[in-house]
């Protein structure tokens, strides 16, 4: 009876691993730019609410399901809604950081690729945040949704966008919560060989359920970031590694003279 074996994991290619100090500075810079960029986009209250009305109307015209349908599922259970708020508040940064650390140590080539993707996606998203400020659905009166973070806790935002020193609450479009979660899932699926690796897609799926159900994002926020990510993956390819040819063993050595081959195998004649 033969049992199926998973392909053996290769040892990480240390030569492909970039210098640690440089990468620490790059990743720290990425997170810093993310935070500062979001804070720089604060203000523009009237424009943010005008854009929110436009997005809400476009979604209804396009036939997208109402975000309230997802929130209604959460509001049936206090435990579930608080778990969703906790997931939104605590998983985003630690999961991304753990993903980058693991790739750097175990899959350096995939680490470089995913870090480039994250950098490109984050930079493009911050540009959209500045050009298209957007109030989230929890702030839009027409949506009729509950700000679950403020009502049930925990929340990462202040009581008022105008007085919140830590985050830009008008940076809903596109959703980097969903975008980064999708990068994690794709990166781990490509980098690993487990038959269960497609289960990593649960992370972006749960994230999508959470960001919509807590009324922090519209469906369109996730659609836009997915399109941006598709462009990034098309433009930034996984770095290739040189393939060293493997000679058969024992190696054959051409004969020197008489036109007949001689072989390195001891005790074997032809």
mmCIF file of C-alpha atoms in Angstrom:
data_model
loop_
_atom_site.group_PDB
_atom_site.id
_atom_site.type_symbol
_atom_site.label_atom_id
_atom_site.label_comp_id
_atom_site.label_asym_id
_atom_site.label_seq_id
_atom_site.Cartn_x
_atom_site.Cartn_y
_atom_site.Cartn_z
ATOM 1 C CA UNK A 1 0.000 0.000 0.000
ATOM 2 C CA UNK A 2 1.445 3.339 -1.037
ATOM 3 C CA UNK A 3 0.772 6.493 0.938
ATOM 4 C CA UNK A 4 0.969 9.906 -0.598
ATOM 5 C CA UNK A 5 3.865 11.990 0.607
ATOM 6 C CA UNK A 6 4.066 15.750 0.690
ATOM 7 C CA UNK A 7 7.074 17.236 -1.130
ATOM 8 C CA UNK A 8 9.954 17.801 1.246
ATOM 9 C CA UNK A 9 10.552 21.409 2.219
ATOM 10 C CA UNK A 10 13.871 22.665 0.948
ATOM 11 C CA UNK A 11 16.273 24.430 3.228
ATOM 12 C CA UNK A 12 16.024 28.222 2.921
ATOM 13 C CA UNK A 13 18.417 29.799 0.447
ATOM 14 C CA UNK A 14 20.496 31.947 2.786
ATOM 15 C CA UNK A 15 22.093 33.767 -0.144
ATOM 16 C CA UNK A 16 18.662 35.138 -1.089
ATOM 17 C CA UNK A 17 18.081 36.564 2.386
ATOM 18 C CA UNK A 18 18.613 40.357 2.385
ATOM 19 C CA UNK A 19 20.559 42.037 5.233
ATOM 20 C CA UNK A 20 18.505 41.972 8.444
ATOM 21 C CA UNK A 21 19.195 45.547 9.579
ATOM 22 C CA UNK A 22 18.226 46.955 6.194
ATOM 23 C CA UNK A 23 15.002 44.966 6.174
ATOM 24 C CA UNK A 24 14.118 46.019 9.711
ATOM 25 C CA UNK A 25 14.498 49.644 8.658
ATOM 26 C CA UNK A 26 12.466 49.085 5.475
ATOM 27 C CA UNK A 27 9.608 47.311 7.246
ATOM 28 C CA UNK A 28 9.597 49.842 10.095
ATOM 29 C CA UNK A 29 9.535 52.595 7.492
ATOM 30 C CA UNK A 30 6.612 50.911 5.716
ATOM 31 C CA UNK A 31 4.550 50.819 8.912
ATOM 32 C CA UNK A 32 5.536 54.401 9.780
ATOM 33 C CA UNK A 33 4.567 55.706 6.345
ATOM 34 C CA UNK A 34 1.276 53.814 6.659
ATOM 35 C CA UNK A 35 0.444 55.543 9.938
ATOM 36 C CA UNK A 36 1.728 59.005 8.994
ATOM 37 C CA UNK A 37 0.090 58.862 5.584
ATOM 38 C CA UNK A 38 -3.285 58.043 7.100
ATOM 39 C CA UNK A 39 -2.901 60.856 9.632
ATOM 40 C CA UNK A 40 -1.888 63.297 6.891
ATOM 41 C CA UNK A 41 -5.154 62.602 5.124
ATOM 42 C CA UNK A 42 -7.316 63.734 8.036
ATOM 43 C CA UNK A 43 -9.798 66.541 7.514
ATOM 44 C CA UNK A 44 -11.828 67.023 4.330
ATOM 45 C CA UNK A 45 -14.981 66.190 6.287
ATOM 46 C CA UNK A 46 -17.491 67.477 3.730
ATOM 47 C CA UNK A 47 -15.690 65.764 0.863
ATOM 48 C CA UNK A 48 -15.447 62.490 2.796
ATOM 49 C CA UNK A 49 -19.188 62.394 3.461
ATOM 50 C CA UNK A 50 -20.027 63.432 -0.093
ATOM 51 C CA UNK A 51 -17.874 60.568 -1.399
ATOM 52 C CA UNK A 52 -19.517 58.190 1.062
ATOM 53 C CA UNK A 53 -22.937 59.050 -0.352
ATOM 54 C CA UNK A 54 -21.608 58.455 -3.868
ATOM 55 C CA UNK A 55 -20.138 55.059 -2.950
ATOM 56 C CA UNK A 56 -23.317 54.002 -1.149
ATOM 57 C CA UNK A 57 -25.445 54.972 -4.127
ATOM 58 C CA UNK A 58 -23.116 53.239 -6.582
ATOM 59 C CA UNK A 59 -23.217 49.992 -4.590
ATOM 60 C CA UNK A 60 -27.007 49.987 -4.529
ATOM 61 C CA UNK A 61 -27.179 50.770 -8.248
ATOM 62 C CA UNK A 62 -24.701 47.948 -8.940
ATOM 63 C CA UNK A 63 -26.834 45.519 -6.967
ATOM 64 C CA UNK A 64 -24.240 44.798 -4.279
ATOM 65 C CA UNK A 65 -25.729 43.368 -1.068
ATOM 66 C CA UNK A 66 -26.226 45.836 1.748
ATOM 67 C CA UNK A 67 -23.503 45.906 4.395
ATOM 68 C CA UNK A 68 -26.316 45.749 6.951
ATOM 69 C CA UNK A 69 -27.001 42.124 6.033
ATOM 70 C CA UNK A 70 -23.564 41.139 7.344
ATOM 71 C CA UNK A 71 -23.851 43.341 10.418
ATOM 72 C CA UNK A 72 -27.225 41.793 11.207
ATOM 73 C CA UNK A 73 -25.523 38.398 11.582
ATOM 74 C CA UNK A 74 -23.043 39.828 14.080
ATOM 75 C CA UNK A 75 -25.623 41.686 16.142
ATOM 76 C CA UNK A 76 -27.361 38.444 17.067
ATOM 77 C CA UNK A 77 -24.588 37.703 19.560
ATOM 78 C CA UNK A 78 -22.695 40.055 21.885
ATOM 79 C CA UNK A 79 -19.805 37.584 21.976
ATOM 80 C CA UNK A 80 -19.629 37.455 18.192
ATOM 81 C CA UNK A 81 -19.721 41.222 17.732
ATOM 82 C CA UNK A 82 -17.013 41.763 20.352
ATOM 83 C CA UNK A 83 -14.906 39.032 18.756
ATOM 84 C CA UNK A 84 -15.247 40.806 15.393
ATOM 85 C CA UNK A 85 -14.254 44.135 16.940
ATOM 86 C CA UNK A 86 -11.255 42.478 18.606
ATOM 87 C CA UNK A 87 -10.206 40.844 15.331
ATOM 88 C CA UNK A 88 -10.395 44.198 13.570
ATOM 89 C CA UNK A 89 -8.389 45.933 16.296
ATOM 90 C CA UNK A 90 -5.671 43.373 17.001
ATOM 91 C CA UNK A 91 -4.985 41.047 14.057
ATOM 92 C CA UNK A 92 -4.101 43.438 11.218
ATOM 93 C CA UNK A 93 -0.566 44.526 12.172
ATOM 94 C CA UNK A 94 0.646 41.468 14.187
ATOM 95 C CA UNK A 95 -0.428 39.019 11.465
ATOM 96 C CA UNK A 96 1.367 41.005 8.776
ATOM 97 C CA UNK A 97 4.503 41.322 10.888
ATOM 98 C CA UNK A 98 4.532 37.600 11.755
ATOM 99 C CA UNK A 99 4.052 36.775 8.059
ATOM 100 C CA UNK A 100 7.056 38.878 7.040
ATOM 101 C CA UNK A 101 9.265 37.461 9.820
ATOM 102 C CA UNK A 102 8.447 33.859 8.879
ATOM 103 C CA UNK A 103 9.052 34.461 5.191
ATOM 104 C CA UNK A 104 12.336 36.247 5.879
ATOM 105 C CA UNK A 105 13.604 33.318 7.928
ATOM 106 C CA UNK A 106 12.199 30.383 5.995
ATOM 107 C CA UNK A 107 11.504 31.666 2.446
ATOM 108 C CA UNK A 108 13.796 34.638 1.704
ATOM 109 C CA UNK A 109 12.952 34.794 -1.992
ATOM 110 C CA UNK A 110 9.212 34.876 -1.250
ATOM 111 C CA UNK A 111 9.859 37.434 1.478
ATOM 112 C CA UNK A 112 11.427 39.883 -0.985
ATOM 113 C CA UNK A 113 8.498 39.403 -3.360
ATOM 114 C CA UNK A 114 5.797 39.883 -0.711
ATOM 115 C CA UNK A 115 7.553 42.876 0.817
ATOM 116 C CA UNK A 116 7.663 44.556 -2.599
ATOM 117 C CA UNK A 117 3.980 43.805 -3.134
ATOM 118 C CA UNK A 118 3.060 45.217 0.282
ATOM 119 C CA UNK A 119 5.119 48.338 -0.324
ATOM 120 C CA UNK A 120 3.575 48.997 -3.739
ATOM 121 C CA UNK A 121 0.045 48.322 -2.501
ATOM 122 C CA UNK A 122 0.409 50.488 0.587
ATOM 123 C CA UNK A 123 1.902 53.390 -1.354
ATOM 124 C CA UNK A 124 -0.865 53.292 -3.947
ATOM 125 C CA UNK A 125 -3.535 53.002 -1.242
ATOM 126 C CA UNK A 126 -2.209 56.028 0.633
ATOM 127 C CA UNK A 127 -2.371 58.040 -2.580
ATOM 128 C CA UNK A 128 -6.038 57.079 -2.940
ATOM 129 C CA UNK A 129 -6.659 58.002 0.708
ATOM 130 C CA UNK A 130 -5.348 61.488 -0.015
ATOM 131 C CA UNK A 131 -7.191 61.917 -3.307
ATOM 132 C CA UNK A 132 -10.469 60.281 -2.310
ATOM 133 C CA UNK A 133 -11.261 60.757 1.402
ATOM 134 C CA UNK A 134 -14.160 58.514 2.341
ATOM 135 C CA UNK A 135 -16.232 58.303 5.499
ATOM 136 C CA UNK A 136 -16.865 54.659 6.502
ATOM 137 C CA UNK A 137 -20.422 53.291 6.500
ATOM 138 C CA UNK A 138 -20.634 53.477 10.318
ATOM 139 C CA UNK A 139 -20.611 57.285 9.936
ATOM 140 C CA UNK A 140 -23.061 57.467 7.044
ATOM 141 C CA UNK A 141 -26.578 58.212 8.282
ATOM 142 C CA UNK A 142 -28.178 56.825 5.120
ATOM 143 C CA UNK A 143 -26.594 53.422 5.763
ATOM 144 C CA UNK A 144 -28.380 53.005 9.107
ATOM 145 C CA UNK A 145 -25.524 50.920 10.544
ATOM 146 C CA UNK A 146 -24.195 50.620 14.084
ATOM 147 C CA UNK A 147 -20.679 51.714 15.019
ATOM 148 C CA UNK A 148 -20.017 48.395 16.737
ATOM 149 C CA UNK A 149 -16.632 49.462 18.080
ATOM 150 C CA UNK A 150 -18.023 52.466 19.937
ATOM 151 C CA UNK A 151 -21.200 50.710 21.109
ATOM 152 C CA UNK A 152 -19.888 47.280 22.092
ATOM 153 C CA UNK A 153 -16.074 47.663 22.119
ATOM 154 C CA UNK A 154 -13.215 47.350 21.742
ATOM 155 C CA UNK A 155 -12.457 50.142 19.290
ATOM 156 C CA UNK A 156 -9.256 51.554 17.802
ATOM 157 C CA UNK A 157 -10.795 54.946 16.992
ATOM 158 C CA UNK A 158 -11.512 58.038 19.046
ATOM 159 C CA UNK A 159 -14.997 59.358 19.670
ATOM 160 C CA UNK A 160 -14.665 61.978 16.935
ATOM 161 C CA UNK A 161 -12.656 61.900 13.689
ATOM 162 C CA UNK A 162 -11.683 65.520 14.269
ATOM 163 C CA UNK A 163 -10.067 64.754 17.633
ATOM 164 C CA UNK A 164 -8.604 61.326 16.868
ATOM 165 C CA UNK A 165 -4.791 61.726 16.957
ATOM 166 C CA UNK A 166 -3.958 58.116 16.044
ATOM 167 C CA UNK A 167 -5.802 57.379 12.808
ATOM 168 C CA UNK A 168 -7.510 58.860 9.800
ATOM 169 C CA UNK A 169 -11.101 57.708 9.970
ATOM 170 C CA UNK A 170 -11.744 58.994 6.440
ATOM 171 C CA UNK A 171 -9.367 56.472 4.808
ATOM 172 C CA UNK A 172 -11.896 53.758 4.062
ATOM 173 C CA UNK A 173 -11.070 53.420 0.349
ATOM 174 C CA UNK A 174 -9.296 51.103 -0.343
ATOM 175 C CA UNK A 175 -9.268 48.701 2.598
ATOM 176 C CA UNK A 176 -5.701 47.846 3.574
ATOM 177 C CA UNK A 177 -7.118 45.537 6.247
ATOM 178 C CA UNK A 178 -8.405 43.326 3.450
ATOM 179 C CA UNK A 179 -5.508 44.013 1.084
ATOM 180 C CA UNK A 180 -2.820 43.011 3.560
ATOM 181 C CA UNK A 181 -4.808 39.929 4.600
ATOM 182 C CA UNK A 182 -4.979 38.898 0.940
ATOM 183 C CA UNK A 183 -1.218 39.388 0.535
ATOM 184 C CA UNK A 184 -0.646 37.122 3.549
ATOM 185 C CA UNK A 185 -2.873 34.391 2.128
ATOM 186 C CA UNK A 186 -1.390 34.523 -1.380
ATOM 187 C CA UNK A 187 2.162 34.673 -0.034
ATOM 188 C CA UNK A 188 1.721 31.624 2.182
ATOM 189 C CA UNK A 189 -0.092 29.626 -0.489
ATOM 190 C CA UNK A 190 2.717 30.250 -2.973
ATOM 191 C CA UNK A 191 5.530 29.721 -0.462
ATOM 192 C CA UNK A 192 4.298 26.474 1.123
ATOM 193 C CA UNK A 193 3.507 23.005 -0.189
ATOM 194 C CA UNK A 194 0.987 21.712 2.334
ATOM 195 C CA UNK A 195 -2.175 20.176 0.915
ATOM 196 C CA UNK A 196 -4.066 22.429 3.375
ATOM 197 C CA UNK A 197 -2.459 25.685 2.253
ATOM 198 C CA UNK A 198 -5.638 26.997 0.594
ATOM 199 C CA UNK A 199 -7.059 27.348 4.105
ATOM 200 C CA UNK A 200 -4.958 30.506 4.389
ATOM 201 C CA UNK A 201 -7.728 32.136 2.343
ATOM 202 C CA UNK A 202 -9.830 32.018 5.508
ATOM 203 C CA UNK A 203 -7.838 34.979 6.817
ATOM 204 C CA UNK A 204 -8.953 37.460 4.111
ATOM 205 C CA UNK A 205 -12.453 35.969 4.117
ATOM 206 C CA UNK A 206 -12.809 36.459 7.876
ATOM 207 C CA UNK A 207 -11.276 39.918 7.527
ATOM 208 C CA UNK A 208 -13.824 40.822 4.837
ATOM 209 C CA UNK A 209 -16.672 39.610 7.042
ATOM 210 C CA UNK A 210 -15.304 41.629 9.969
ATOM 211 C CA UNK A 211 -14.613 44.938 8.192
ATOM 212 C CA UNK A 212 -18.048 44.943 6.558
ATOM 213 C CA UNK A 213 -19.930 43.649 9.591
ATOM 214 C CA UNK A 214 -18.396 46.236 11.911
ATOM 215 C CA UNK A 215 -19.297 48.950 9.350
ATOM 216 C CA UNK A 216 -15.702 50.079 8.953
ATOM 217 C CA UNK A 217 -15.647 49.448 5.203
ATOM 218 C CA UNK A 218 -17.890 49.186 2.169
ATOM 219 C CA UNK A 219 -17.830 46.216 -0.184
ATOM 220 C CA UNK A 220 -16.310 48.533 -2.780
ATOM 221 C CA UNK A 221 -13.285 49.194 -0.556
ATOM 222 C CA UNK A 222 -12.335 45.519 -0.812
ATOM 223 C CA UNK A 223 -13.105 45.308 -4.526
ATOM 224 C CA UNK A 224 -10.847 48.274 -5.273
ATOM 225 C CA UNK A 225 -7.936 46.974 -3.192
ATOM 226 C CA UNK A 226 -8.261 43.573 -4.874
ATOM 227 C CA UNK A 227 -7.966 45.223 -8.293
ATOM 228 C CA UNK A 228 -4.924 47.201 -7.134
ATOM 229 C CA UNK A 229 -3.356 44.021 -5.795
ATOM 230 C CA UNK A 230 -3.946 42.219 -9.092
ATOM 231 C CA UNK A 231 -2.027 44.979 -10.882
ATOM 232 C CA UNK A 232 0.803 44.730 -8.331
ATOM 233 C CA UNK A 233 1.105 40.971 -8.805
ATOM 234 C CA UNK A 234 1.109 41.377 -12.575
ATOM 235 C CA UNK A 235 3.894 43.965 -12.398
ATOM 236 C CA UNK A 236 6.032 42.441 -9.642
ATOM 237 C CA UNK A 237 7.009 38.834 -10.257
ATOM 238 C CA UNK A 238 8.504 36.342 -7.832
ATOM 239 C CA UNK A 239 12.315 36.649 -8.092
ATOM 240 C CA UNK A 240 13.873 33.687 -9.862
ATOM 241 C CA UNK A 241 16.807 31.736 -8.524
ATOM 242 C CA UNK A 242 19.602 30.280 -10.655
ATOM 243 C CA UNK A 243 19.249 26.553 -11.216
ATOM 244 C CA UNK A 244 22.435 24.579 -10.790
ATOM 245 C CA UNK A 245 22.551 21.617 -13.182
ATOM 246 C CA UNK A 246 22.939 18.275 -11.446
ATOM 247 C CA UNK A 247 25.219 15.757 -13.182
ATOM 248 C CA UNK A 248 24.269 12.099 -12.940
ATOM 249 C CA UNK A 249 26.305 10.058 -10.476
ATOM 250 C CA UNK A 250 28.681 8.412 -11.120
ATOM 251 C CA UNK A 251 29.679 10.950 -13.779
ATOM 252 C CA UNK A 252 30.642 9.818 -17.241
ATOM 253 C CA UNK A 253 34.020 11.014 -18.519
ATOM 254 C CA UNK A 254 34.654 11.037 -22.296
ATOM 255 C CA UNK A 255 37.483 8.821 -23.425
ATOM 256 C CA UNK A 256 40.773 10.293 -24.453
ATOM 257 C CA UNK A 257 41.657 8.419 -27.614
ATOM 258 C CA UNK A 258 40.592 5.345 -29.571
ATOM 259 C CA UNK A 259 37.102 6.951 -30.046
ATOM 260 C CA UNK A 260 35.556 4.780 -27.330
ATOM 261 C CA UNK A 261 33.957 6.215 -24.151
ATOM 262 C CA UNK A 262 35.476 5.446 -20.788
ATOM 263 C CA UNK A 263 33.437 5.706 -17.606
ATOM 264 C CA UNK A 264 34.344 6.726 -14.131
ATOM 265 C CA UNK A 265 32.478 3.808 -12.565
ATOM 266 C CA UNK A 266 34.967 1.440 -11.108
ATOM 267 C CA UNK A 267 34.463 -2.128 -12.145
ATOM 268 C CA UNK A 268 32.159 -1.257 -15.046
ATOM 269 C CA UNK A 269 33.405 -1.720 -18.563
ATOM 270 C CA UNK A 270 31.764 -1.099 -21.873
#
